[in-house]
Backbone as a chain_set.jsonl record, in Angstrom:
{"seq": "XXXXXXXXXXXXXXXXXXXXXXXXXXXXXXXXXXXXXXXXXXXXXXXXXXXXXXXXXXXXXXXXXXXXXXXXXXXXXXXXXXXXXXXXXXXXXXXXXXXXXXXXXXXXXXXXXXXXXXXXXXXXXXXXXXXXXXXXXXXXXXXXXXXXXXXXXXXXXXX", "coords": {"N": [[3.2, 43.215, -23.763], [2.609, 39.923, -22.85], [3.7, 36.991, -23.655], [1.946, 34.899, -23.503], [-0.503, 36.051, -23.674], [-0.823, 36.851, -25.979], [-3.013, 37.188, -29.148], [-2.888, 33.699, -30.566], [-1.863, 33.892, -34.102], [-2.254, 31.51, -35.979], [-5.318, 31.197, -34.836], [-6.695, 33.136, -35.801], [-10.476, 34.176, -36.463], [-11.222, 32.098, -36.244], [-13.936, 31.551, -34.616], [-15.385, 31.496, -37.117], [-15.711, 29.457, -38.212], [-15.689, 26.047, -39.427], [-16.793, 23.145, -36.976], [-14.887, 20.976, -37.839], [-12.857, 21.869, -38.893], [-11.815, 23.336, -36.805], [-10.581, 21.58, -34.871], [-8.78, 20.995, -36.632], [-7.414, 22.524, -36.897], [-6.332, 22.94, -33.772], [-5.83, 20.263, -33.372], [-3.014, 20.824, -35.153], [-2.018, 22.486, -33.481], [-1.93, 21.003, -30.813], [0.429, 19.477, -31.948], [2.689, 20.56, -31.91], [3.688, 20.264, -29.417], [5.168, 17.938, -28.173], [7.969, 18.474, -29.598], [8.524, 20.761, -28.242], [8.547, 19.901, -25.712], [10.548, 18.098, -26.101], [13.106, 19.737, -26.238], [13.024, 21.238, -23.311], [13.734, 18.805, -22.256], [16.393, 18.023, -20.282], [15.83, 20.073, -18.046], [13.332, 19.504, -17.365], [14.275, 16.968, -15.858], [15.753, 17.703, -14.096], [14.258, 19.109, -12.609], [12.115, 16.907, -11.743], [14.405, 15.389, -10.533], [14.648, 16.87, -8.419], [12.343, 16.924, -7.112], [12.062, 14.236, -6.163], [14.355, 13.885, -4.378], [13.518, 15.745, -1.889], [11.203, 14.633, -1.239], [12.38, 11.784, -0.242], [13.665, 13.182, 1.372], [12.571, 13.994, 3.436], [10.522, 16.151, 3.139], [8.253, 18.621, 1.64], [6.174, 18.649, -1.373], [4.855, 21.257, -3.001], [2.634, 22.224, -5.61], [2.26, 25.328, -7.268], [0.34, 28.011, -8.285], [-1.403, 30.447, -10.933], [-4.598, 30.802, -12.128], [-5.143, 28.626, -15.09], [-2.601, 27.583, -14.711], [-2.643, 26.813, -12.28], [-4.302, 25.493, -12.118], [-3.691, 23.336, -13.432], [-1.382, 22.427, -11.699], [-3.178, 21.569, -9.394], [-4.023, 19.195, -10.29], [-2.228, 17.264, -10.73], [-1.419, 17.591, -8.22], [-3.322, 15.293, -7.224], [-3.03, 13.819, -8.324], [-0.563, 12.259, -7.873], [-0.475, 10.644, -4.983], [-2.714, 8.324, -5.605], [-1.001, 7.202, -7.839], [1.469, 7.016, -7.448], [1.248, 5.747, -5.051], [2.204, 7.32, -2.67], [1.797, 8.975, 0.02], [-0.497, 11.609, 0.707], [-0.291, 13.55, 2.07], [2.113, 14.68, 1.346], [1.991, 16.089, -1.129], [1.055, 19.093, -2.378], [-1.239, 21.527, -3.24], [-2.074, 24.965, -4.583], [-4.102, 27.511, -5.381], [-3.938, 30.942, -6.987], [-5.797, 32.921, -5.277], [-7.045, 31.222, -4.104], [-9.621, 28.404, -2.972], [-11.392, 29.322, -4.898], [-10.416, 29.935, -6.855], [-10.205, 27.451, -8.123], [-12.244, 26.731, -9.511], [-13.427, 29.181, -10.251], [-12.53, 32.179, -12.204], [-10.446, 34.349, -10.268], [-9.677, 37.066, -11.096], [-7.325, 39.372, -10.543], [-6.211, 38.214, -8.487], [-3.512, 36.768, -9.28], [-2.233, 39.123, -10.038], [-1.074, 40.227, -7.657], [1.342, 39.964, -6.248], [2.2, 40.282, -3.302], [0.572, 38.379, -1.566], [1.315, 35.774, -2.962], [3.844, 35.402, -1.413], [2.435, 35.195, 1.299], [1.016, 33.034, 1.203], [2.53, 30.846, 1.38], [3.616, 31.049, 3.915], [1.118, 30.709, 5.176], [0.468, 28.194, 5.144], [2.676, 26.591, 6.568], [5.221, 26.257, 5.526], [8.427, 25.567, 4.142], [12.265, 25.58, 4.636], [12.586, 22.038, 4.513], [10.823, 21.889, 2.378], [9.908, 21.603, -0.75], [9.323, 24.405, -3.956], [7.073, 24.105, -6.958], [6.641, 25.814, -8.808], [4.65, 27.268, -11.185], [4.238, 28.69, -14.194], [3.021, 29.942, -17.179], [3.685, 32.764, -18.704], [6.112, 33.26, -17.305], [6.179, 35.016, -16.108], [4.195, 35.641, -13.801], [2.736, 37.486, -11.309], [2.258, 36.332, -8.698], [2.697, 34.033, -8.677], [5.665, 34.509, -8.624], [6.125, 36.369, -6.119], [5.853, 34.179, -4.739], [7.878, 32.45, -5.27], [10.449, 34.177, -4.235], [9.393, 34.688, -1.658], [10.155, 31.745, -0.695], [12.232, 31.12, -1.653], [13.392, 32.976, 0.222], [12.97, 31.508, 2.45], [14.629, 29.346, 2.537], [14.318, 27.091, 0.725], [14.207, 24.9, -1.572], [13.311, 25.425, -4.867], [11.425, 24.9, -8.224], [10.683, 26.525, -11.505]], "CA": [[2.234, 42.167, -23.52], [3.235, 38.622, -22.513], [3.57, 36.009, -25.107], [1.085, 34.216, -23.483], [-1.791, 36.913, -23.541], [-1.066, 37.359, -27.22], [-3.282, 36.344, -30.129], [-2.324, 33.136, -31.674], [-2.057, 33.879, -35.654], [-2.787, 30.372, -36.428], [-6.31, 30.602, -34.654], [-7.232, 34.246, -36.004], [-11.656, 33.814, -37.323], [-11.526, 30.767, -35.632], [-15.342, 31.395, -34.349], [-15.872, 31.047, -38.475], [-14.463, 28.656, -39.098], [-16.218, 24.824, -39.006], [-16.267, 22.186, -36.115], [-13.765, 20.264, -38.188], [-11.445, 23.395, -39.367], [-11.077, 24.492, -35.602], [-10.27, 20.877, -34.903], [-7.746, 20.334, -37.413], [-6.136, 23.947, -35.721], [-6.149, 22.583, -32.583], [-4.522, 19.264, -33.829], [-1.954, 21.063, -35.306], [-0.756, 23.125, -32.823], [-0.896, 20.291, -30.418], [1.289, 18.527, -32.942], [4.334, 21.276, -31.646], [4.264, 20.021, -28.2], [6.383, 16.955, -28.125], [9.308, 19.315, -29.671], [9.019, 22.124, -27.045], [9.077, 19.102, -24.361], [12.01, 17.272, -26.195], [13.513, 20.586, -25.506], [13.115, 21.093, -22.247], [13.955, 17.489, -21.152], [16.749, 18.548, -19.081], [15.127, 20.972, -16.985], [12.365, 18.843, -16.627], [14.562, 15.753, -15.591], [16.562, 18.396, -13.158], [13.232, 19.029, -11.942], [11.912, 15.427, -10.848], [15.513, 14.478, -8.869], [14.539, 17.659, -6.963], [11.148, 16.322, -6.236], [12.445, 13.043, -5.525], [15.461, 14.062, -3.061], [13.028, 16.275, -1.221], [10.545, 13.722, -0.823], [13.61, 11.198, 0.31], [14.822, 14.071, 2.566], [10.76, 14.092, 4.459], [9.832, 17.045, 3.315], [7.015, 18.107, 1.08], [6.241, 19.06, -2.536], [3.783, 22.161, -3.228], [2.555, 22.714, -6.77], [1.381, 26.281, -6.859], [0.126, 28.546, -9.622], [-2.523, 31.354, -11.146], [-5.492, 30.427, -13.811], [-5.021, 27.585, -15.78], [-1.832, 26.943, -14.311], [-2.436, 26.532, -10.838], [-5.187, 24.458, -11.777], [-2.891, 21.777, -13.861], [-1.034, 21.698, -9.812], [-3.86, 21.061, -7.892], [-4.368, 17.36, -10.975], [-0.985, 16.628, -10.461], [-1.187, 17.022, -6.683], [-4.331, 14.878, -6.857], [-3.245, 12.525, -9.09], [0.55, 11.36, -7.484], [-0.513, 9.923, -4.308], [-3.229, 6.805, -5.932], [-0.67, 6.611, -9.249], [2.49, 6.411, -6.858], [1.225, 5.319, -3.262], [2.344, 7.741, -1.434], [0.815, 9.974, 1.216], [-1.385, 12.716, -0.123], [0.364, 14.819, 2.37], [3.23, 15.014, 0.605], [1.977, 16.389, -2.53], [-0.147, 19.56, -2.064], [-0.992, 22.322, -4.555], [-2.372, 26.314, -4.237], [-3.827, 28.731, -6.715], [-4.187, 32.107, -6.528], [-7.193, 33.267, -5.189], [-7.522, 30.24, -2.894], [-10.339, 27.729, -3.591], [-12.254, 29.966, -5.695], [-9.335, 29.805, -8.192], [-9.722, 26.746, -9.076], [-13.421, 26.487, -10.502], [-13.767, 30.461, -11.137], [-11.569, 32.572, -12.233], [-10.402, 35.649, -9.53], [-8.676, 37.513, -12.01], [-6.904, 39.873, -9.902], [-5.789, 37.826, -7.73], [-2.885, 36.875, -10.025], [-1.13, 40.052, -9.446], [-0.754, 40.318, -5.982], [2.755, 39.108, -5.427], [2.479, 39.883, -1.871], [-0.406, 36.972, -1.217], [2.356, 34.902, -3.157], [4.411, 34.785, -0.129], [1.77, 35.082, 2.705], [0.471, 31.588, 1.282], [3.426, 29.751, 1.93], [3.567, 31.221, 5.991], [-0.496, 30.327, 6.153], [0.657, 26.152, 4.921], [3.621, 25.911, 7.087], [5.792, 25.719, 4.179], [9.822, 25.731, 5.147], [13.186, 25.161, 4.083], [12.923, 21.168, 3.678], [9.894, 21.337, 1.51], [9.993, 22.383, -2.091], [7.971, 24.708, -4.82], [7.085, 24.447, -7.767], [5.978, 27.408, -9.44], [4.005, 26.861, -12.68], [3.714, 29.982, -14.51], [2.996, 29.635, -18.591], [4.125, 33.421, -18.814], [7.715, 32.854, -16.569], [6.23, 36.338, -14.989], [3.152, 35.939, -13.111], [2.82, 37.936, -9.931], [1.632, 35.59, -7.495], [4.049, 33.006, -8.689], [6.811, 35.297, -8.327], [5.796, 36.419, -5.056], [5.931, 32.673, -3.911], [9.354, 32.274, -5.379], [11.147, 34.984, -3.44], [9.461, 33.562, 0.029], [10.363, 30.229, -0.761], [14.022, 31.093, -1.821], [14.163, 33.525, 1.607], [12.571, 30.171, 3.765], [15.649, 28.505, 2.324], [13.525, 25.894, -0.207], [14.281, 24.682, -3.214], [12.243, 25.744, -5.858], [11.45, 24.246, -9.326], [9.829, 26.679, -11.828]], "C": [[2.959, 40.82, -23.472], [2.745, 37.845, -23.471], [2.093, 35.52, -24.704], [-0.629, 34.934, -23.862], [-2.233, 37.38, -25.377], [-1.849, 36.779, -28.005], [-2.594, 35.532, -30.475], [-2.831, 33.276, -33.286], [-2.922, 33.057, -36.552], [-4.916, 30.556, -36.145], [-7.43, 32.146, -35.077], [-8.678, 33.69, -37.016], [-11.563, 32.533, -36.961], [-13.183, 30.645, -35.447], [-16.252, 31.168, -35.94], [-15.875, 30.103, -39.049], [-15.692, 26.898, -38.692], [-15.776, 24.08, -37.886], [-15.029, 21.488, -36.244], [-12.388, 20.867, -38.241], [-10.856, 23.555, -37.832], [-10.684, 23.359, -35.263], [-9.061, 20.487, -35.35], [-7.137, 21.59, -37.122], [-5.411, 23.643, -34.536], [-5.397, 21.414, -32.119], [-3.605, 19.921, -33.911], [-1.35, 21.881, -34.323], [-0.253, 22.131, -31.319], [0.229, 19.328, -30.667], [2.799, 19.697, -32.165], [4.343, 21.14, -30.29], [5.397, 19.526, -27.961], [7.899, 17.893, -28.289], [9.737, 20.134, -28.492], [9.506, 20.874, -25.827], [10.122, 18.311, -24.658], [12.935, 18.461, -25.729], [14.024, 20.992, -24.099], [13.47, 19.608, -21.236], [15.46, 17.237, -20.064], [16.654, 19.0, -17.802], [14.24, 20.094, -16.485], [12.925, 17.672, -15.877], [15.462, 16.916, -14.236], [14.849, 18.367, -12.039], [12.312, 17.65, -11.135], [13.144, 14.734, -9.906], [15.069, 15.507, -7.862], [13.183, 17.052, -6.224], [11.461, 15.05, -5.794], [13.154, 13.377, -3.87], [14.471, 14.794, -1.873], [11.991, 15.592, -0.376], [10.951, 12.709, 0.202], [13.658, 11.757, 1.388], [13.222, 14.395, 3.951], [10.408, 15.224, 4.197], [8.582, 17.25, 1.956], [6.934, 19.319, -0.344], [4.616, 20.19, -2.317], [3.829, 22.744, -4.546], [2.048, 24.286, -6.741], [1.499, 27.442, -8.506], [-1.21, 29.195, -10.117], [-3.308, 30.535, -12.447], [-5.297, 28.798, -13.914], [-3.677, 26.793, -14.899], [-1.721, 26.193, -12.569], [-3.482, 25.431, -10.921], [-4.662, 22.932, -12.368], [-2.185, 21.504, -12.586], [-1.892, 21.572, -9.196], [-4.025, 19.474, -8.987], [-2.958, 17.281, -10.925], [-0.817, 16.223, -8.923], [-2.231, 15.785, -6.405], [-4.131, 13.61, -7.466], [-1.478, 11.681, -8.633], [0.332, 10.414, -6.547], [-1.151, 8.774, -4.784], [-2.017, 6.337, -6.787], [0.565, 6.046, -8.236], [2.297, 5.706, -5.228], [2.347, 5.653, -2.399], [1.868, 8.796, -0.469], [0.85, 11.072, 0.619], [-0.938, 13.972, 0.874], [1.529, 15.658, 2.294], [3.378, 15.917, -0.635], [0.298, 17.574, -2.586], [-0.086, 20.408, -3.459], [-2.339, 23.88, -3.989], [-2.555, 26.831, -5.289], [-4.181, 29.563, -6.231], [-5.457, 32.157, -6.259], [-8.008, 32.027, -3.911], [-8.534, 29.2, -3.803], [-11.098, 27.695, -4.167], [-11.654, 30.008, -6.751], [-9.424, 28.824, -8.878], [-11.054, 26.484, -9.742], [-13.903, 27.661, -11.33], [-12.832, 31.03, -11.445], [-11.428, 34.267, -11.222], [-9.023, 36.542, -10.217], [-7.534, 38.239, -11.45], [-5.924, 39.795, -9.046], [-4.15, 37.076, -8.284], [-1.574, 37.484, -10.296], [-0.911, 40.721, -8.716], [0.576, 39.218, -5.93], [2.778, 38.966, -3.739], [1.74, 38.466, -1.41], [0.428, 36.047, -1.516], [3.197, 33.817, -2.016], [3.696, 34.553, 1.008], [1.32, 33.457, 2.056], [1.336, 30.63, 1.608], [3.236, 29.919, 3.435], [2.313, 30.251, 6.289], [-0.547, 28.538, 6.027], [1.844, 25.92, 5.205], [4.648, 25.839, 6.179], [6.92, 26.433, 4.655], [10.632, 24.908, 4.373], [13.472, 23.665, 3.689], [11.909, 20.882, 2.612], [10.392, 22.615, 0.139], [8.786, 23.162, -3.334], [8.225, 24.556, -6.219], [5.993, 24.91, -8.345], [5.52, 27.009, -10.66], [3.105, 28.547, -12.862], [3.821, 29.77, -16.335], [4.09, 31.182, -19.375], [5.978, 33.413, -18.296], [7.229, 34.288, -15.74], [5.09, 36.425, -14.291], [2.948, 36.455, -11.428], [3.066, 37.42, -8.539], [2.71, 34.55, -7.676], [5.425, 33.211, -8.072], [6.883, 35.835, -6.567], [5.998, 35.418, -3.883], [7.59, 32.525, -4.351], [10.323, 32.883, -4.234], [10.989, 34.434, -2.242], [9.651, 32.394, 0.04], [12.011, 30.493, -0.521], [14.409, 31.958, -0.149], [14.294, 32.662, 2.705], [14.107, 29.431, 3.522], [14.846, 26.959, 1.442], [14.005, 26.081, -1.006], [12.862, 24.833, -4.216], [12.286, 24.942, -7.388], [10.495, 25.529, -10.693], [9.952, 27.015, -13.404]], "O": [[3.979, 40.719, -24.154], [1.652, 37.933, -24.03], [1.148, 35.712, -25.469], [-1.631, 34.317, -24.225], [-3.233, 37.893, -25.88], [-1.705, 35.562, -27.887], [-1.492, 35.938, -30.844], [-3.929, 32.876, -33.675], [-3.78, 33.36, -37.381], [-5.718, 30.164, -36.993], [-8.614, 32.232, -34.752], [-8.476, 33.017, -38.027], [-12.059, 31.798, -37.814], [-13.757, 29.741, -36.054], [-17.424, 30.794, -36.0], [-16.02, 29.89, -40.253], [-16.369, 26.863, -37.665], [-14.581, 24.148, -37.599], [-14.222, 21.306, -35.332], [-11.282, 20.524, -37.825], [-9.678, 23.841, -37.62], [-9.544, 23.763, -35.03], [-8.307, 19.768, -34.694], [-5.914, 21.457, -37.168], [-4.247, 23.942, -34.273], [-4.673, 21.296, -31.131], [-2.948, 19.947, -32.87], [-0.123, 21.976, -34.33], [0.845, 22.156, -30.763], [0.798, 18.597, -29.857], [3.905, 19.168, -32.05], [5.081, 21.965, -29.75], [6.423, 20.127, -27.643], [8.74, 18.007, -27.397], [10.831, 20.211, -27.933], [10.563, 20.916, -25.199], [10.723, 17.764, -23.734], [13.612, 18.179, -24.741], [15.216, 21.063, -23.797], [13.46, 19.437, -20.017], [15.495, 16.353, -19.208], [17.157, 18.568, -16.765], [14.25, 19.834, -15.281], [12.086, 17.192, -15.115], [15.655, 16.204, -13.251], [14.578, 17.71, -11.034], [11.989, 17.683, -9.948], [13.041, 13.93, -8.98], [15.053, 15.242, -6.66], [13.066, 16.79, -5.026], [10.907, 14.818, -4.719], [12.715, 13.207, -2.733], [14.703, 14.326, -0.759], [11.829, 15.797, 0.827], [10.325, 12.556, 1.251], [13.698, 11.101, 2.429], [13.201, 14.937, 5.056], [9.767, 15.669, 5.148], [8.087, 16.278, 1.384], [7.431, 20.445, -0.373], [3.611, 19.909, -1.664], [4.695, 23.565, -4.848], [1.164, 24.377, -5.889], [2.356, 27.557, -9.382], [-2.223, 28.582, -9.781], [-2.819, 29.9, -13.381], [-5.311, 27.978, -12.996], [-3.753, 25.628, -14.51], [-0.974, 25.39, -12.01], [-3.602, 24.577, -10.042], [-5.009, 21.81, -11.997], [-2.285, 20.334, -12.214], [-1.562, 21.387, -8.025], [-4.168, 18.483, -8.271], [-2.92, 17.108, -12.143], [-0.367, 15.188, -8.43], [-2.038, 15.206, -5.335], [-4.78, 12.582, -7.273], [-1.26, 10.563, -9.099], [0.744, 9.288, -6.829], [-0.427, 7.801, -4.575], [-1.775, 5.136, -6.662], [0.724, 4.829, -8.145], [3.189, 5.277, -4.495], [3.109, 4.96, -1.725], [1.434, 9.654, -1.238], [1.834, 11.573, 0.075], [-1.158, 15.148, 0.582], [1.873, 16.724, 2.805], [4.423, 16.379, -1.093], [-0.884, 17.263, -2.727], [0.658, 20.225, -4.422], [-3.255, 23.718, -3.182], [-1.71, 26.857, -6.185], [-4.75, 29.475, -5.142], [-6.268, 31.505, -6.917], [-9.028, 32.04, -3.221], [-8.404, 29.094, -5.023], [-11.765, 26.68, -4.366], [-12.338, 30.13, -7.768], [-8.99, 28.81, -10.03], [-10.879, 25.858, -10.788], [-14.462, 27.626, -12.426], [-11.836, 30.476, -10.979], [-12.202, 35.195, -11.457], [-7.835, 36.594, -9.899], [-6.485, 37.749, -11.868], [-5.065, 40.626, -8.748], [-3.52, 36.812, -7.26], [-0.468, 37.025, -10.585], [-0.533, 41.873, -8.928], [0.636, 38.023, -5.639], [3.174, 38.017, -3.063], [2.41, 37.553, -0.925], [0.605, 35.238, -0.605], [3.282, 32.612, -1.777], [4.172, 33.752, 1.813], [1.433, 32.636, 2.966], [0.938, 29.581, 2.115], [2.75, 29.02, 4.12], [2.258, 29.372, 7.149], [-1.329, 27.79, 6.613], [2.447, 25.158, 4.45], [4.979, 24.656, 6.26], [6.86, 27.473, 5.311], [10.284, 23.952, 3.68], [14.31, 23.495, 2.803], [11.988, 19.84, 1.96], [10.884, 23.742, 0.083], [7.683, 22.674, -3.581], [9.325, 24.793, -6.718], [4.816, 24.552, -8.383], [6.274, 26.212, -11.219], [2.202, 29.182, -12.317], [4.928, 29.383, -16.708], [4.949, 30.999, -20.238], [6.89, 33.581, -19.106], [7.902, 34.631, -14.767], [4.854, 37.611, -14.065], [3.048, 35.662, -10.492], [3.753, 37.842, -7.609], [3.526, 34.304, -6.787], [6.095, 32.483, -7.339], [7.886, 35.53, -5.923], [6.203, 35.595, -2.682], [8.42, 32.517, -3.442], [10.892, 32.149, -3.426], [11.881, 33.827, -1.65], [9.204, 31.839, 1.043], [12.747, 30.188, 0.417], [15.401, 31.682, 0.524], [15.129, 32.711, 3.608], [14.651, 28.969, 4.525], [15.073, 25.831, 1.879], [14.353, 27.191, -1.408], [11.728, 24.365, -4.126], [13.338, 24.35, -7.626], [9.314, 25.182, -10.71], [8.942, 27.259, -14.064]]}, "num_chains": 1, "name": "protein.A"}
């Protein structure tokens, strides 16, 4: 089972538990963010020159991603062009399942790697534009699926 799918410990009888109690759970575990992202601040700083240079180079950024995750890339794609002024066609974003993914959930749809890659062909998507893959697990089907046709288009990927 994937970390992500697992019970967290911390939140086991949670539905017992008071407004305040599940509160002061929910504080604390976002209290261990900051660390994991001091962590990663490498990767993540590797990751923004690629979106930069790519941008630079005219081509175009695609957030893409299942569930929850695909739906934090479509508010990132939605939210660069007003914050940075620049063209909203630069900065797109895809979840599984298409545009039913992002208000319901098409569970299924998830692990279909093949759809992965047919979504890049059906949005033009080509060696100067770049992906990034947002997967919470690091193994999600559809993500993975998009990786491989990205890396065969010749794109840089981010994930």
């Amino acid at each position: 089972m994937r970390r992500t799918e697992e019970r967290n410990p911390r939140s086991v009888g949670m539905d017992e538990k008071s407004p305040e109690e599940i509160l002061r759970i929910i504080n604390a575990e976002d209290r261990t963010i900051p660390e994991a992202v001091a962590e990663a601040i490498p990767e993540i700083a590797e990751g923004v020159e690629a979106i930069s240079e790519t941008v630079r180079a005219g081509g175009r950024v695609l957030f893409l991603g299942a569930g929850t995750s695909g739906r934090l890339g479509v508010l990132e794609a939605a939210e660069i062009p007003p914050t940075f002024g620049v063209s909203p066609d630069l900065f797109r974003a895809l979840v599984s399942g298409g545009p039913g993914g992002v208000f319901g959930s098409i569970e299924t749809s998830e692990d279909d790697e093949a759809s992965g890659g047919n979504v890049l062909v059906d949005h033009d998507f080509g060696g100067k534009d770049l992906l990034v893959a947002i997967s919470a697990s690091g193994g999600t089907p559809f993500a993975l699926g998009t990786m491989r046709k990205a890396r065969s288009l010749g794109a840089r990927i981010v994930a």
